[in-house]
Coordinates of C-alpha atoms and ligand atoms in Angstrom, one line a residue:
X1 CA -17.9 18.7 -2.3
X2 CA -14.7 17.9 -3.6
X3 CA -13.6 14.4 -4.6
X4 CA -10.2 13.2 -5.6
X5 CA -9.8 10.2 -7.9
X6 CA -6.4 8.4 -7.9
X7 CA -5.8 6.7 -11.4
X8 CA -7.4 7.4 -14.9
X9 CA -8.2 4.1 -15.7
X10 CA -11.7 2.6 -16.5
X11 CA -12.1 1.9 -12.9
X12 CA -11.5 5.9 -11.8
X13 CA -13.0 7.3 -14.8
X14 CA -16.2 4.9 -13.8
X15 CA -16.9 6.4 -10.5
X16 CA -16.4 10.0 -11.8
X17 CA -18.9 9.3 -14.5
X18 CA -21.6 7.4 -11.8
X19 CA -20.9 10.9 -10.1
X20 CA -21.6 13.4 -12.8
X21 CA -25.0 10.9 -13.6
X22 CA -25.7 11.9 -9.8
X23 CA -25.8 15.2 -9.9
X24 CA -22.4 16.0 -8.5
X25 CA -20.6 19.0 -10.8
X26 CA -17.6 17.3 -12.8
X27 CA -15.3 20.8 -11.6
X28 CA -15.4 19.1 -8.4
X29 CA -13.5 16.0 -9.6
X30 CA -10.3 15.7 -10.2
X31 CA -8.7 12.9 -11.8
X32 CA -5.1 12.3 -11.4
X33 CA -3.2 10.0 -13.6
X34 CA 0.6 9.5 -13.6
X35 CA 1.0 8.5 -17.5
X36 CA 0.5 11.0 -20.4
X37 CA -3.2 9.8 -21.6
X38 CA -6.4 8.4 -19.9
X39 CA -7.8 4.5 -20.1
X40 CA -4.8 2.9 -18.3
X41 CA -5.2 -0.7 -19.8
X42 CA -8.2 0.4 -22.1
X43 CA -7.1 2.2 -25.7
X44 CA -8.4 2.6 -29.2
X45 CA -6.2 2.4 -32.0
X46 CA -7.0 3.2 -35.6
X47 CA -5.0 2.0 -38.4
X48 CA -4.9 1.3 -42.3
X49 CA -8.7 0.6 -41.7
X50 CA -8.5 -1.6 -39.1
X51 CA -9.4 -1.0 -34.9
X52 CA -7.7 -2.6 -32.3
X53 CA -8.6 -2.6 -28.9
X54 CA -5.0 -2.6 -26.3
X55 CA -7.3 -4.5 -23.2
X56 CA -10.9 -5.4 -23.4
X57 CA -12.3 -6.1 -27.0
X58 CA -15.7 -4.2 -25.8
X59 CA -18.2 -4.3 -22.5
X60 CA -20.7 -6.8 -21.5
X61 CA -24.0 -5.3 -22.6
X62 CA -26.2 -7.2 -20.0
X63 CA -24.2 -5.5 -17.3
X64 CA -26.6 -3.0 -15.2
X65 CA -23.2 -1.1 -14.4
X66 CA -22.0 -1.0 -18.1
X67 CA -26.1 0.2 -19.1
X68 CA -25.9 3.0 -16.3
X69 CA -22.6 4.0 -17.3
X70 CA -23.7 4.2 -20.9
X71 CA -26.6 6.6 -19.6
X72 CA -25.0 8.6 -17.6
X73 CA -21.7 9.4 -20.2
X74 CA -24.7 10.1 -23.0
X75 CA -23.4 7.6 -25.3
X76 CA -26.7 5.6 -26.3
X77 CA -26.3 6.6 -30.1
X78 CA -23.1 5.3 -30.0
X79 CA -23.2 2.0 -28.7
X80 CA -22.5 -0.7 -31.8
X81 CA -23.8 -3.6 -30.6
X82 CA -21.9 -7.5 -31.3
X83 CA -23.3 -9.8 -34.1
X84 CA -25.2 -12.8 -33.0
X85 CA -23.1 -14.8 -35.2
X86 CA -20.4 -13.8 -32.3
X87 CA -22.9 -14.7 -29.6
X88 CA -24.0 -18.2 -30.2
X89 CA -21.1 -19.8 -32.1
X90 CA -17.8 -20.5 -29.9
X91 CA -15.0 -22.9 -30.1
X92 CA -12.5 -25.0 -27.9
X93 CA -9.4 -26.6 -29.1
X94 CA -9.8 -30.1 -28.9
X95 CA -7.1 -33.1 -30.5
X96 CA -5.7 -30.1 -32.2
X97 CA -9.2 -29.3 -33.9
X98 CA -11.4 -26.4 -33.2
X99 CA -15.0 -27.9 -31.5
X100 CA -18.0 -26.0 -31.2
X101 CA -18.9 -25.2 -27.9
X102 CA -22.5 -25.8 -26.6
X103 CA -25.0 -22.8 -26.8
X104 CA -27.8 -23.8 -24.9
X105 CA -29.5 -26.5 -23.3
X106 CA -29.8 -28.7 -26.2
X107 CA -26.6 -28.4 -27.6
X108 CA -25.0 -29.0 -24.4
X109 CA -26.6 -32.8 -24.6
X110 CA -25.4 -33.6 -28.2
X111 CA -22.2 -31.8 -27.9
X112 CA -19.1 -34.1 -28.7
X113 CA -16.7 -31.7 -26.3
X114 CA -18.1 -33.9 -23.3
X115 CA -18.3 -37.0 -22.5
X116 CA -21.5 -38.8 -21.5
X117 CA -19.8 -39.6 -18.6
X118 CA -19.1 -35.9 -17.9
X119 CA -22.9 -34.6 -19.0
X120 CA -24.1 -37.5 -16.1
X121 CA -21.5 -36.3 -13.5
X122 CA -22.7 -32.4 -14.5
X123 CA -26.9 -33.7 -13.8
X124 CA -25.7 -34.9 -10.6
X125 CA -24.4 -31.8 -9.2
X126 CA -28.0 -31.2 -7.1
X127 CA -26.8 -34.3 -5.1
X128 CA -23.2 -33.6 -4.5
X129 CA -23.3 -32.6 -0.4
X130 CA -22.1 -28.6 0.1
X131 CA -18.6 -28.1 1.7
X132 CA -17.2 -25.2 2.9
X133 CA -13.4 -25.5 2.2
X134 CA -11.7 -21.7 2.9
X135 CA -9.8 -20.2 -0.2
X136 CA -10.6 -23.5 -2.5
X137 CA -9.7 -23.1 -6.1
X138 CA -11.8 -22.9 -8.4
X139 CA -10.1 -25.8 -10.3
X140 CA -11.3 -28.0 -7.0
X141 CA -14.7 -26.1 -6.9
X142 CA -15.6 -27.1 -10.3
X143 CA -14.3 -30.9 -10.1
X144 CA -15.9 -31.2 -7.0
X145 CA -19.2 -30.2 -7.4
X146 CA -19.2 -31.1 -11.6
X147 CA -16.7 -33.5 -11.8
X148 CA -12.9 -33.5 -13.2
X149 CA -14.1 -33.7 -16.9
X150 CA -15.0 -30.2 -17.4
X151 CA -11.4 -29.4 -16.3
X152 CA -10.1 -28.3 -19.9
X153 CA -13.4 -26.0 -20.3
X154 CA -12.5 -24.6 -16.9
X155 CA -9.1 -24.1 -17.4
X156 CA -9.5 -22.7 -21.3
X157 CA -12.1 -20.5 -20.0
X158 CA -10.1 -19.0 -16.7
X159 CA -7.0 -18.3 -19.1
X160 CA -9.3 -16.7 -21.3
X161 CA -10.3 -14.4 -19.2
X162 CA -7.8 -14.0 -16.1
X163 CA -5.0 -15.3 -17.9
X164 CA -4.9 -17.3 -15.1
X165 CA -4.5 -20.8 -14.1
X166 CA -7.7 -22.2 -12.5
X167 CA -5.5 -24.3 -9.7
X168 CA -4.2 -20.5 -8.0
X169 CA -7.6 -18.8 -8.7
X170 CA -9.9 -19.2 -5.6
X171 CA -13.1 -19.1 -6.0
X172 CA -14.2 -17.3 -2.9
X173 CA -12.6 -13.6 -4.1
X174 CA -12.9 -14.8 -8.4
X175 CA -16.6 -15.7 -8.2
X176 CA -18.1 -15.7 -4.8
X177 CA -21.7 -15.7 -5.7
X178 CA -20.7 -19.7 -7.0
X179 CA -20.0 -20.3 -3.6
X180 CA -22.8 -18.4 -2.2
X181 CA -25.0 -20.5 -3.6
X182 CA -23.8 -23.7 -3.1
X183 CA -23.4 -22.8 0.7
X184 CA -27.8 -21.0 0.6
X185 CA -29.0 -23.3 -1.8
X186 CA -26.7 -27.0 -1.4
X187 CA -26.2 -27.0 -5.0
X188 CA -25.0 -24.5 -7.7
X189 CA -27.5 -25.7 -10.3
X190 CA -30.7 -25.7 -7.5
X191 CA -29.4 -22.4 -6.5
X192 CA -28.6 -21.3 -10.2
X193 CA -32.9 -22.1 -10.9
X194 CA -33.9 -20.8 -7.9
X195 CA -32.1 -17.4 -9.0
X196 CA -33.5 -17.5 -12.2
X197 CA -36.9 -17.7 -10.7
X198 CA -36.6 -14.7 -8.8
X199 CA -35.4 -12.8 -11.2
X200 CA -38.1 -13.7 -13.6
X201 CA -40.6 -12.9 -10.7
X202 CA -38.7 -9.2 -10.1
X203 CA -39.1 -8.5 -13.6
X204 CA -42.9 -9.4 -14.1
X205 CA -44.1 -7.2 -11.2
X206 CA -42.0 -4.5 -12.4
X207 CA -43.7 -4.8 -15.5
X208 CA -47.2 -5.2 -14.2
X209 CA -46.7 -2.0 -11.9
X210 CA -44.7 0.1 -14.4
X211 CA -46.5 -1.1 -18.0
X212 CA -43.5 -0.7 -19.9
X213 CA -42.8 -1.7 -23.3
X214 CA -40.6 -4.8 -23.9
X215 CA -36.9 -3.6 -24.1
X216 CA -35.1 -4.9 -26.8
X217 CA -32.7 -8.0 -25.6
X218 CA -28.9 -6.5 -24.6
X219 CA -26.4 -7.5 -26.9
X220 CA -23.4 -9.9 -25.5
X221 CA -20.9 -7.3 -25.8
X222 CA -20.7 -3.6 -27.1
X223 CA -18.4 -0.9 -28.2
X224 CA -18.8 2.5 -29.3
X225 CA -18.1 4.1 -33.0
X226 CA -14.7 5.4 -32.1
X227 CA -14.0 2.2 -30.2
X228 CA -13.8 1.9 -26.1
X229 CA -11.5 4.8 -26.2
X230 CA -14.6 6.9 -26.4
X231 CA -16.3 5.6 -23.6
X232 CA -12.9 6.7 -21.9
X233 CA -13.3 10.5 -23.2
X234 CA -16.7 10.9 -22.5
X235 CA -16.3 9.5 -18.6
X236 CA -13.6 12.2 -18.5
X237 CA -15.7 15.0 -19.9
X238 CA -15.7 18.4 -17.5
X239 CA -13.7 17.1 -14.8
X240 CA -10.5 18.4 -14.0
X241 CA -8.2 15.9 -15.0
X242 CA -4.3 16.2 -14.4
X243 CA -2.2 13.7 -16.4
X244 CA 1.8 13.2 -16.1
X245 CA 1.4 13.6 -12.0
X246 CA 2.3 10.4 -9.9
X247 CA 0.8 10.1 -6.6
X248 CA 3.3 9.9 -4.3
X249 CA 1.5 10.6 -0.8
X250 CA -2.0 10.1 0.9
X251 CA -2.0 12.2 4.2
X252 CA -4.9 13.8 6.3
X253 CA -5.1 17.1 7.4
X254 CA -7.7 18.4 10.3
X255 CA -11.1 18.0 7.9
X256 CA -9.4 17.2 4.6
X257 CA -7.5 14.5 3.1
X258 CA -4.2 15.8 1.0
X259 CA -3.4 13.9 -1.9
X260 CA 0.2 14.5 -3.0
X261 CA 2.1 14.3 -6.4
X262 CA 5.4 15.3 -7.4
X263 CA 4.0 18.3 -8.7
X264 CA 1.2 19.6 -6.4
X265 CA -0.9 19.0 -3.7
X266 CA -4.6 18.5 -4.1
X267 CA -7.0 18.7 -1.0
X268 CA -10.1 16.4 -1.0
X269 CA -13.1 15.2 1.2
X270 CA -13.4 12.2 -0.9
X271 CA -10.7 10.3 -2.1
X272 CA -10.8 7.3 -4.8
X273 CA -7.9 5.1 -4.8
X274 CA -8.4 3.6 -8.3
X275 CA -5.1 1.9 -8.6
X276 CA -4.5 -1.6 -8.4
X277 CA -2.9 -3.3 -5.3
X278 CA 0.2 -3.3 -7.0
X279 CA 0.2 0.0 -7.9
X280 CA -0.6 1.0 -4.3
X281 CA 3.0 0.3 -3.1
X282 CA 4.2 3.4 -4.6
X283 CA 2.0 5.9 -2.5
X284 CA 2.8 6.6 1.2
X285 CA -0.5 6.2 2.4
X286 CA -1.4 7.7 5.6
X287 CA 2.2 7.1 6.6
X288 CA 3.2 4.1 5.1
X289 CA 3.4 2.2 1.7
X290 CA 1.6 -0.8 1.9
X291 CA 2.8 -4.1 2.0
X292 CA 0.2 -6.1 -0.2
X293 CA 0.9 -7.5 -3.3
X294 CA -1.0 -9.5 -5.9
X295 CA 0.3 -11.6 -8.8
X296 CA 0.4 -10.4 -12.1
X297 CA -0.7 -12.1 -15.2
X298 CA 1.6 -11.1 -18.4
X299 CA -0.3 -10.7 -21.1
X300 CA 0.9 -10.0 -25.3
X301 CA -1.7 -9.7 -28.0
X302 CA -0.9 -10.1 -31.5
X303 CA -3.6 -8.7 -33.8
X304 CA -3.5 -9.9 -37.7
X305 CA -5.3 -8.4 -40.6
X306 CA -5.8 -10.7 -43.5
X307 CA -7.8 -11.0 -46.6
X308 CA -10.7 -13.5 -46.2
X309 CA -10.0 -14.9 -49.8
X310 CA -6.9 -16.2 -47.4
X311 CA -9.0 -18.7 -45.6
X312 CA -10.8 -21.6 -47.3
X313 CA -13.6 -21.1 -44.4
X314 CA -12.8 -17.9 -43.2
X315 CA -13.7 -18.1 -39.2
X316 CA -16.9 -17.4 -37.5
X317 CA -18.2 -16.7 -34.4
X318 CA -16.6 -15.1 -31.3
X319 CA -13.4 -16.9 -31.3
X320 CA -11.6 -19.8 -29.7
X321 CA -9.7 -21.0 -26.4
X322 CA -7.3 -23.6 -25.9
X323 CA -7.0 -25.4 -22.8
X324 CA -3.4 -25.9 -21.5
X325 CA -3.2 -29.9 -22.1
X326 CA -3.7 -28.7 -26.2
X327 CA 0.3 -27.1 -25.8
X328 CA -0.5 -24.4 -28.2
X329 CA 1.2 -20.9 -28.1
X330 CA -1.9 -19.1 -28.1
X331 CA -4.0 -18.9 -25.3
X332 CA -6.9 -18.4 -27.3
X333 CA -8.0 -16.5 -30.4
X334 CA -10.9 -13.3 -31.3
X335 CA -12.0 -13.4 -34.1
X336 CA -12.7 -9.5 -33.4
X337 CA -14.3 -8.4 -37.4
X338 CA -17.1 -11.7 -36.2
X339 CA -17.8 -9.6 -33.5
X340 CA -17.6 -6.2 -34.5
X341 CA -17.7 -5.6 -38.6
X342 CA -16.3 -2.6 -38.6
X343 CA -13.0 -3.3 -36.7
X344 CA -11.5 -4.8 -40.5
X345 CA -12.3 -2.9 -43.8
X346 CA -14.5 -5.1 -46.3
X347 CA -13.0 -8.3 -47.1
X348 CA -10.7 -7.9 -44.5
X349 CA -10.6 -10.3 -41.1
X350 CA -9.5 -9.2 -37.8
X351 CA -8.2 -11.6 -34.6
X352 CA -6.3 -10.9 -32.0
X353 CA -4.6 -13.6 -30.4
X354 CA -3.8 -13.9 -27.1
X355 CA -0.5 -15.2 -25.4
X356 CA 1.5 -15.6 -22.3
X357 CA -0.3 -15.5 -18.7
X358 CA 0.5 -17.2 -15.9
X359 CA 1.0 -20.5 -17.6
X360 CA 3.8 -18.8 -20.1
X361 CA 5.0 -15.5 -19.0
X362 CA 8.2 -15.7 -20.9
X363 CA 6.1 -15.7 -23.9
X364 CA 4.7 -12.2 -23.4
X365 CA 8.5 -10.8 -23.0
X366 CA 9.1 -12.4 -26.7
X367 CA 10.1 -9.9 -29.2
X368 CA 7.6 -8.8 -31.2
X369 CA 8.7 -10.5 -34.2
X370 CA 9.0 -14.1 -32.5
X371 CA 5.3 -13.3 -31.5
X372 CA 3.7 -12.1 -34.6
X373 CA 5.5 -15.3 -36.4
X374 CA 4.2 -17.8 -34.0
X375 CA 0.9 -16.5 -34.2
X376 CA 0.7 -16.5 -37.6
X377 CA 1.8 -20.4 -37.5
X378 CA -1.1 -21.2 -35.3
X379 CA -3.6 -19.2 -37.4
X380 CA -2.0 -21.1 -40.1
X381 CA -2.4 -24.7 -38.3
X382 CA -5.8 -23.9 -36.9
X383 CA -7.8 -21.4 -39.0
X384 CA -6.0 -22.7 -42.2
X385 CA -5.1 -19.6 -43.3
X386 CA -2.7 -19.1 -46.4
X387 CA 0.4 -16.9 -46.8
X388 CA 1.0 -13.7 -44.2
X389 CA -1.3 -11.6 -42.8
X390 CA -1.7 -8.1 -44.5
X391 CA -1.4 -6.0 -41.1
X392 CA 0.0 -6.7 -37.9
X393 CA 0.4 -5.2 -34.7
X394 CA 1.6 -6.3 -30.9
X395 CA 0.6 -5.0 -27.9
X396 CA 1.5 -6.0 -24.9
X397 CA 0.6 -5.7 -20.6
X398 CA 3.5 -6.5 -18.1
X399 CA 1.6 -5.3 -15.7
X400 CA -1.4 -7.2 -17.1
X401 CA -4.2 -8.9 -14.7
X402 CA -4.3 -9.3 -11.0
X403 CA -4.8 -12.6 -9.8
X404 CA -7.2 -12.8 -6.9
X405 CA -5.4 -16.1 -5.1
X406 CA -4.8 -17.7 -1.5
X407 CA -3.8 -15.1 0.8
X408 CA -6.1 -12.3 -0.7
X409 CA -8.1 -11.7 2.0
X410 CA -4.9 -9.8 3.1
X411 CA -5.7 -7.4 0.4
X412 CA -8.7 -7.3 1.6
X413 CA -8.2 -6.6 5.2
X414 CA -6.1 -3.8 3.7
X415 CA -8.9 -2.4 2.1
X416 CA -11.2 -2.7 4.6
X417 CA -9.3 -1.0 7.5
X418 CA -8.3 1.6 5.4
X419 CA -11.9 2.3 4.6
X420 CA -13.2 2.1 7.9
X421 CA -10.6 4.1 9.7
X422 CA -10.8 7.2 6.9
X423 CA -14.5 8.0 6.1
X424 CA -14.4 9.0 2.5
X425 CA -11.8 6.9 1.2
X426 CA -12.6 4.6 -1.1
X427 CA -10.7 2.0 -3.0
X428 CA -12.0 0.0 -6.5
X429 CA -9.9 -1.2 -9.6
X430 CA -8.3 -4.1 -11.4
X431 CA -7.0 -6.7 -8.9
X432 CA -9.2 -5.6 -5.3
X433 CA -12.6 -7.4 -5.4
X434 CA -12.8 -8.0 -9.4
X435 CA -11.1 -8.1 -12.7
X436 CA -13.7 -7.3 -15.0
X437 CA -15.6 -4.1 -16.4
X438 CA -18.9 -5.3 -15.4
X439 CA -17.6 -5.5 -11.6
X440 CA -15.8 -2.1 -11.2
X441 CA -19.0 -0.4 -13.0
X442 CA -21.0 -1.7 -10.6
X443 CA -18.5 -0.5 -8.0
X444 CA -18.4 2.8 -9.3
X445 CA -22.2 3.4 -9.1
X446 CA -22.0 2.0 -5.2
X447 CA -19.3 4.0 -4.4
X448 CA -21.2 7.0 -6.1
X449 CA -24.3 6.1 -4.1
X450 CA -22.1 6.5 -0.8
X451 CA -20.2 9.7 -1.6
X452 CA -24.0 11.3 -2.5
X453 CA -25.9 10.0 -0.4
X454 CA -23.9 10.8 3.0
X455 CA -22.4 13.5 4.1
X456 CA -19.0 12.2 5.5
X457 CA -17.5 13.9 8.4
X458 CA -13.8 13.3 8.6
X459 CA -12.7 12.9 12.2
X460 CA -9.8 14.8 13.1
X461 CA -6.7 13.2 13.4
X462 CA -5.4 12.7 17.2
X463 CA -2.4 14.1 17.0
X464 CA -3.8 17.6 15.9
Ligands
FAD501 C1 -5.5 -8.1 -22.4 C2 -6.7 -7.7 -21.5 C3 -8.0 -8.2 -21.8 C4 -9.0 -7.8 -21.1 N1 -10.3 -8.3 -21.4 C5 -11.3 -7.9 -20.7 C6 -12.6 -8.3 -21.0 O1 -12.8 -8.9 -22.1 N2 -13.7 -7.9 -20.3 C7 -13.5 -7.2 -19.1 O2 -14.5 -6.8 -18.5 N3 -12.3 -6.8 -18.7 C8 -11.2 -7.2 -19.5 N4 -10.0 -6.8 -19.1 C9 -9.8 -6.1 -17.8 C10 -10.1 -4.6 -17.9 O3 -9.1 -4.1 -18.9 C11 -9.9 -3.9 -16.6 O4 -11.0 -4.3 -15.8 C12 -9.9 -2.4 -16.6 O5 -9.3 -1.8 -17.7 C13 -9.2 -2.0 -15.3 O6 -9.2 -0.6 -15.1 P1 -8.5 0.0 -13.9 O7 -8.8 1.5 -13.9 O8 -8.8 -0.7 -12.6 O9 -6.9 -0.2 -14.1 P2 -5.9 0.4 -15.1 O10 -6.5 0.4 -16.5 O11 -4.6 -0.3 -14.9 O12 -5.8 1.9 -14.7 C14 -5.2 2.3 -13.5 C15 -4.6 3.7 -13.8 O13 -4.0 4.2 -12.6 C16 -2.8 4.9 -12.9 N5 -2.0 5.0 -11.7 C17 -1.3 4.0 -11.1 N6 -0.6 4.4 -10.0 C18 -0.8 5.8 -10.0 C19 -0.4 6.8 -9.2 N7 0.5 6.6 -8.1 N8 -0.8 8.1 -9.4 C20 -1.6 8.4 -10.5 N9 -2.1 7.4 -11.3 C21 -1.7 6.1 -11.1 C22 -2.2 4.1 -14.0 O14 -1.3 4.8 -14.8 C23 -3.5 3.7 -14.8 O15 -3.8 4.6 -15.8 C24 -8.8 -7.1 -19.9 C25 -7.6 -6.7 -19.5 C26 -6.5 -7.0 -20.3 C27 -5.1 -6.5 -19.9

């Protein structure tokens, strides 16, 4: 078997690693990568005692795809889980104040960051009637079925994670299993319990057949020792990996498919095409370059190191986001040393601050002085922090994060014909079907599943 993976980010590296867990010899992947190093948006960087992460600040422990991944790269011993401190206490700006944000079902009825109008509107959900609207945002999804008064959560939250704005977003391609269940079960709460239910029920009888001990609950979010740069490494390990070579070309030949760079020519039964959509324009595949295209959220992240003696509470928790009707700079704020110690050295804080998107692009393009300044004035107006911060550094993604908006589903169709017409080609990465770690693990291990479990036959071209 020989399998071709185009792009050396997480989402590439993932599948090769699902691979290896199945059995398949890493000498028969290759992983081509057009820059000089592996992890595309994902890097570790050490320095004067502190660790900052360039994308993701670490994976989402309860993910199946992140715990099989973990298995299969032999990284157990080096997982380091998050605190709980970071798990239960989170904030949202609010009248220019940080509020907590509700951890559970009782806090969500005393909170202050609703309304009692909103917590009614949200109980009522069960009786809103199901509609099926094509490509609806997900700012519409959540005011129609919750009500308009947990817009600012909505919108904090989707420019937390997406860096996007909730009225582009749709919720069909973002979070489809929302919709899923409001179209199965009339109600995303019912639907919600129901699901819970099931779960519960999966898990007893595999308990009562199997006997197993009780696993310890998965943390919230984990990293590694050397940071997610070693989760990057170890994915990598024993394939053949070829950095500084572009993929220019994606051609078929009798049985095989050819994958060309500027340098060489690699021939395949399997190919992945772990790019984004974006990235796809570049390559000449089977013929032609394609003509999808995605938007791109800009993203710049300051990190600043201070000394905790430098805040009169110095933070806690996991961190805060500001919704857009708050006008800060910041899209939001990690406090990343709350969540993982060891990323600051003792009596040191770390946060990493998050600006631009698709609400401020131009902010991301600022130079890094005008960023790292107007951070530190919002950490100064918001955390209360005193003087400058004793380490900074600025990263920043102009390619950032795909934006899964209307007109997707010609993305999609892309995909989908592509993968249908040439057996053995298979797409995943940042901006297809999902954004996140979680979903292009999971992709990696069903994509894995396929290229093991059949034996594709490539149909020879007509013209040959
Ligand atoms: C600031 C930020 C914060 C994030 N936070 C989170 C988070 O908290 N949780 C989470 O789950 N996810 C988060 N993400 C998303 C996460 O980083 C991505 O899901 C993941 O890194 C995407 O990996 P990828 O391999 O699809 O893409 P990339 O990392 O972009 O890798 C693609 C690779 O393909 C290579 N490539 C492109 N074209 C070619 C070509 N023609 N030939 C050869 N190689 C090519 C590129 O050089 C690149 O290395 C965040 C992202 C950013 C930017």
């Amino acid at each position: 078997m020989s399998i071709t993976i185009i792009g050396g980010g997480f989402a590439g590296l993932s599948v090769a690693n699902a691979l290896k867990g199945k059995g398949v010899n890493p000498k028969e992947i290759s992983v081509i990568e057009a820059k000089d190093k592996l992890g595309g948006l994902i890097d570790t960087i050490q320095e004067k005692g502190y660790t900052i992460e360039t994308g993701p600040e670490g994976y989402r422990g309860t993910s199946i795809g992140i715990q099989k991944l973990i298995q299969y790269a032999e990284l157990e011993d080096q997982v380091i889980p998050s605190t709980k401190i970071s798990e239960s206490l989170r904030y949202i700006v609010k009248k220019g104040k940080l509020r907590k944000l509700p951890s559970g079902p009782f806090s969500a009825i005393t909170t202050t960051v609703f309304s009692p109008k909103t917590k009614i509107r949200i109980l009522l959900e069960p009786f809103i009637k199901p509609q099926d609207i094509p490509e609806e945002t997900i700012g519409s999804f959540v005011s129609r079925r919750f009500g308009k008064g947990l817009d600012p959560l909505v919108d904090a939250f989707i420019s937390g994670v997406y860096a996007g704005d909730h009225h582009s977003l749709v919720i069909d391609y973002v979070y489809p299993e929302a919709k899923q269940l409001e179209m199965k079960y009339g109600s995303v709460i019912k639907g919600g319990i129901a699901m819970m239910k099931q779960l519960k029920k999966a898990k007893k009888q595999e308990q009562g057949n199997t006997k197993q001990e009780k696993k310890e609950k998965p943390p919230y979010l984990l990293t590694f020792k050397q940071g997610l740069k070693q989760s990057i490494d170890a994915m990598a390990k024993g394939t053949n990996t070829l950095l500084n070579q572009e993929v220019v070309k994606l051609e078929q030949e009798k049985q095989k498919y050819l994958v060309v760079t500027k340098q060489k020519t690699i021939e395949a039964e399997n190919v992945i095409i772990a790019t984004s959509p974006n990235a796809l324009q570049n390559i000449n595949v089977f013929g032609e370059k394609p003509k999808i295209r995605t938007r791109e959220a800009k993203v710049a992240i300051v990190s600043l190191g201070y000394d905790v003696k430098q805040f009169k509470k110095p933070p806690k928790g996991y961190g805060f986001l500001a919704p857009s009707e708050e006008e800060r700079f910041v899209l939001g704020i990690l406090f990343s040393s709350q969540i993982f110690p060891h990323k600051a050295p003792e009596g040191k804080t770390l946060l990493r601050c998050f600006i631009g998107g698709i609400r401020h692009p131009e902010r991301a393009e600022m130079s890094n002085e005008k960023l790292v300044q107007n951070a530190i004035e919002e950490v100064k107006d918001l955390l209360k922090a005193k003087g400058e911060p004793e380490y900074t550094h600025v990263q920043k993604h102009y390619r950032g994060i795909s934006q899964l908006e209307k007109g997707h589903n010609k993305v999609l169709d892309y995909k989908k014909q592509i993968e249908t017409q040439y057996p053995g080609v298979h797409f995943t990465g940042l901006g297809w079907t999902g954004i996140s770690t979680d979903h292009l693990s999971r992709q990696a291990l069903q994509i894995a599943d396929k290229i093991t479990n059949k034996k594709m036959m490539i149909p020879t071209p007509q013209n040959n």
